[in-house]
CSV table of C-alpha atoms in Angstrom, one decimal:
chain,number,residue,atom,x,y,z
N,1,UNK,CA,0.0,0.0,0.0
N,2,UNK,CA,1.6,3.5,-1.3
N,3,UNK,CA,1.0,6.8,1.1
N,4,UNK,CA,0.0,9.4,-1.0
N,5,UNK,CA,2.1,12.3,-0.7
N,6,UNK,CA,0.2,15.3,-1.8
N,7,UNK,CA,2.4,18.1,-0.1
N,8,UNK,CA,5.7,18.2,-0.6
N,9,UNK,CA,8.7,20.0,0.8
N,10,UNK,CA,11.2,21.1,-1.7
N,11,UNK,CA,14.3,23.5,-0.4
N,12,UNK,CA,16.6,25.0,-3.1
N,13,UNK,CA,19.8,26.0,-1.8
N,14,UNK,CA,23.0,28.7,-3.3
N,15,UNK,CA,26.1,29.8,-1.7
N,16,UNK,CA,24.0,33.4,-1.2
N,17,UNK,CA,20.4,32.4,-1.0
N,18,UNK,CA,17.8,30.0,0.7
N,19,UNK,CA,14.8,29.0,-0.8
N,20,UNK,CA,11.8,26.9,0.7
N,21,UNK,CA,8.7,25.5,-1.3
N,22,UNK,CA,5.4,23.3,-0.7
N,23,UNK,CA,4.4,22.2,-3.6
N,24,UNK,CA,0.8,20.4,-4.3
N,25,UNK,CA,1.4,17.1,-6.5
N,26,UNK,CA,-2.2,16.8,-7.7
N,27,UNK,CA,-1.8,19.8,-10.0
N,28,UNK,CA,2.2,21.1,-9.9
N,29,UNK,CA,1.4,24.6,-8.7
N,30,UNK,CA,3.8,26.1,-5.6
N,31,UNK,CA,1.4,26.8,-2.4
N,32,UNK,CA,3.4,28.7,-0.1
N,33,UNK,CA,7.3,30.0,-0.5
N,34,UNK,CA,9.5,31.5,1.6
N,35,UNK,CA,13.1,32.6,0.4
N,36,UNK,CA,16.0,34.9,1.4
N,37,UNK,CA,15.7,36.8,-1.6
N,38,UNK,CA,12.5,38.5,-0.7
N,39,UNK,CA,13.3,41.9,0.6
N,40,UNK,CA,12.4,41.7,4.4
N,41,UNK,CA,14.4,38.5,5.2
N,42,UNK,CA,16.9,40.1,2.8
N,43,UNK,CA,17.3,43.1,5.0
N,44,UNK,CA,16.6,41.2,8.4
N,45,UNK,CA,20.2,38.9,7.7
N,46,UNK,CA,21.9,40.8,5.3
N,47,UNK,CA,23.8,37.5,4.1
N,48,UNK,CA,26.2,39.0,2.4
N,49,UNK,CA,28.2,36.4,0.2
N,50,UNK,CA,26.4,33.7,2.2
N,51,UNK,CA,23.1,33.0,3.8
N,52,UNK,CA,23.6,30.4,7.8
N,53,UNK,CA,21.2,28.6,9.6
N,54,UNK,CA,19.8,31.3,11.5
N,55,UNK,CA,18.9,32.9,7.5
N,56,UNK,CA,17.2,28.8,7.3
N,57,UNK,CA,15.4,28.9,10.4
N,58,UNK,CA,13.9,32.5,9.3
N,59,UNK,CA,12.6,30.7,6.0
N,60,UNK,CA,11.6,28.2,7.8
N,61,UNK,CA,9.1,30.1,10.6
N,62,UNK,CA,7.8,32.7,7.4
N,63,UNK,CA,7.1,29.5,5.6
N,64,UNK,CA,5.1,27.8,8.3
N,65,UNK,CA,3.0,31.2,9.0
N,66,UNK,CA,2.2,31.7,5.2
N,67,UNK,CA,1.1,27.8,5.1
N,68,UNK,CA,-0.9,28.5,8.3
N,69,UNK,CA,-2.6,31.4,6.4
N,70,UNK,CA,-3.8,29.1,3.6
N,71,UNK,CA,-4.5,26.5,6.4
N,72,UNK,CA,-2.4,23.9,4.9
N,73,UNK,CA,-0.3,23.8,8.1
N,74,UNK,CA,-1.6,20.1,8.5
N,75,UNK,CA,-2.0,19.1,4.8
N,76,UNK,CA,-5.6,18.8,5.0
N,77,UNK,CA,-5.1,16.0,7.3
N,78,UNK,CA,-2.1,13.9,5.8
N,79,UNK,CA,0.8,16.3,6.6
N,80,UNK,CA,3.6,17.7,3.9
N,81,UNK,CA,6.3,15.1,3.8
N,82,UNK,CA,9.7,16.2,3.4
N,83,UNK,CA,12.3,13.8,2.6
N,84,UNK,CA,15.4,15.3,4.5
N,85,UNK,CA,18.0,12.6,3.3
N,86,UNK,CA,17.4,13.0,0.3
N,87,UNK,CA,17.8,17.2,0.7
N,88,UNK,CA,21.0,16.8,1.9
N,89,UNK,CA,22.3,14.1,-0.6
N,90,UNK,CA,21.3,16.9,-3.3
N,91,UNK,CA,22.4,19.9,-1.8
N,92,UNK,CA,25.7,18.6,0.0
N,93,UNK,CA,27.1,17.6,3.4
N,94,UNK,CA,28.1,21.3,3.8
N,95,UNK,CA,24.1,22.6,3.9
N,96,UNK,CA,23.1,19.6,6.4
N,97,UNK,CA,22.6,22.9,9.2
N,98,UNK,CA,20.1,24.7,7.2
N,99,UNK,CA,18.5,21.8,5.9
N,100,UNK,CA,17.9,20.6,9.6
N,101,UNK,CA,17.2,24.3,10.5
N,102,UNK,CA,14.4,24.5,8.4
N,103,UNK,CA,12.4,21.2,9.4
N,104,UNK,CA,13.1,22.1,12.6
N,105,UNK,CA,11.8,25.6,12.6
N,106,UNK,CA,8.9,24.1,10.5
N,107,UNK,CA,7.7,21.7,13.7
N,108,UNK,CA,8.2,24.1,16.2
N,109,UNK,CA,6.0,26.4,14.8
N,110,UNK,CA,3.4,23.6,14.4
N,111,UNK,CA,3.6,22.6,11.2
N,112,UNK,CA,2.5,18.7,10.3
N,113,UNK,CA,5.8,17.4,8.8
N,114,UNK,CA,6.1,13.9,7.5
N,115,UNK,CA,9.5,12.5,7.7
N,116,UNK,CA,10.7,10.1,4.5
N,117,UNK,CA,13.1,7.7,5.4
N,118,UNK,CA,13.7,6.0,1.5
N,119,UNK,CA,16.1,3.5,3.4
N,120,UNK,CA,13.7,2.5,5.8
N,121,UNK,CA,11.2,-0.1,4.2
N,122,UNK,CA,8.7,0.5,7.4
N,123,UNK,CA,7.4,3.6,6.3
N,124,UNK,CA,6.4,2.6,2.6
N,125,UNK,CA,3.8,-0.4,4.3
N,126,UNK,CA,1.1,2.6,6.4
């Protein structure tokens, strides 16, 4: 038996900015983003030549209040899965921090995040 997986966390990550996404499978459309390039968080870190975790954690909390505004912060009931492995085989050992930061500033401010575990073969039989 497959778990559907409608929301998705997807995190693209540069030496200068940080980007965070949950996107909708059914139909491919982006429903909340949060990214160092917008002008407050910008300002707020001034990165410079390179965003850190506490720039990731700020994504991470603007991206959790904008999903509680749609009031997707559940994911109408079956959560937004996030596959953080798999993040941080893509980005690079070096971004592990903000990865991390992110999920973690994503469940603290109560956001329902599904952990993906591709090695584990538990998860794939709910």
């Amino acid at each position: 038996m497959t778990l559907m997986k409608r929301y998705v966390l997807r995190l693209f990550m540069s030496l200068k900015y940080i980007t965070a996404n949950v996107v909708d499978r059914n139909n491919g459309s982006i429903v909340a983003t949060a990214s160092t390039v917008e002008h407050a968080l910008k300002e707020a870190f001034e990165c410079g030549r390179t965003c850190n975790a506490k720039a990731a954690a700020a994504v991470g909390e603007v991206l959790a209040m904008r999903l509680k505004v749609e009031g997707l912060e559940h994911g109408q009931g079956r959560g937004i899965h996030a596959d953080v492995h798999k993040e941080i085989a893509k980005k690079g050992f070096k971004h592990q921090t903000k990865v991390w930061a992110i999920v973690n500033s994503l469940k603290n401010q109560g956001v329902k995040l599904i952990l993906d575990d591709d090695n584990d073969s538990s998860t794939n039989d709910r």
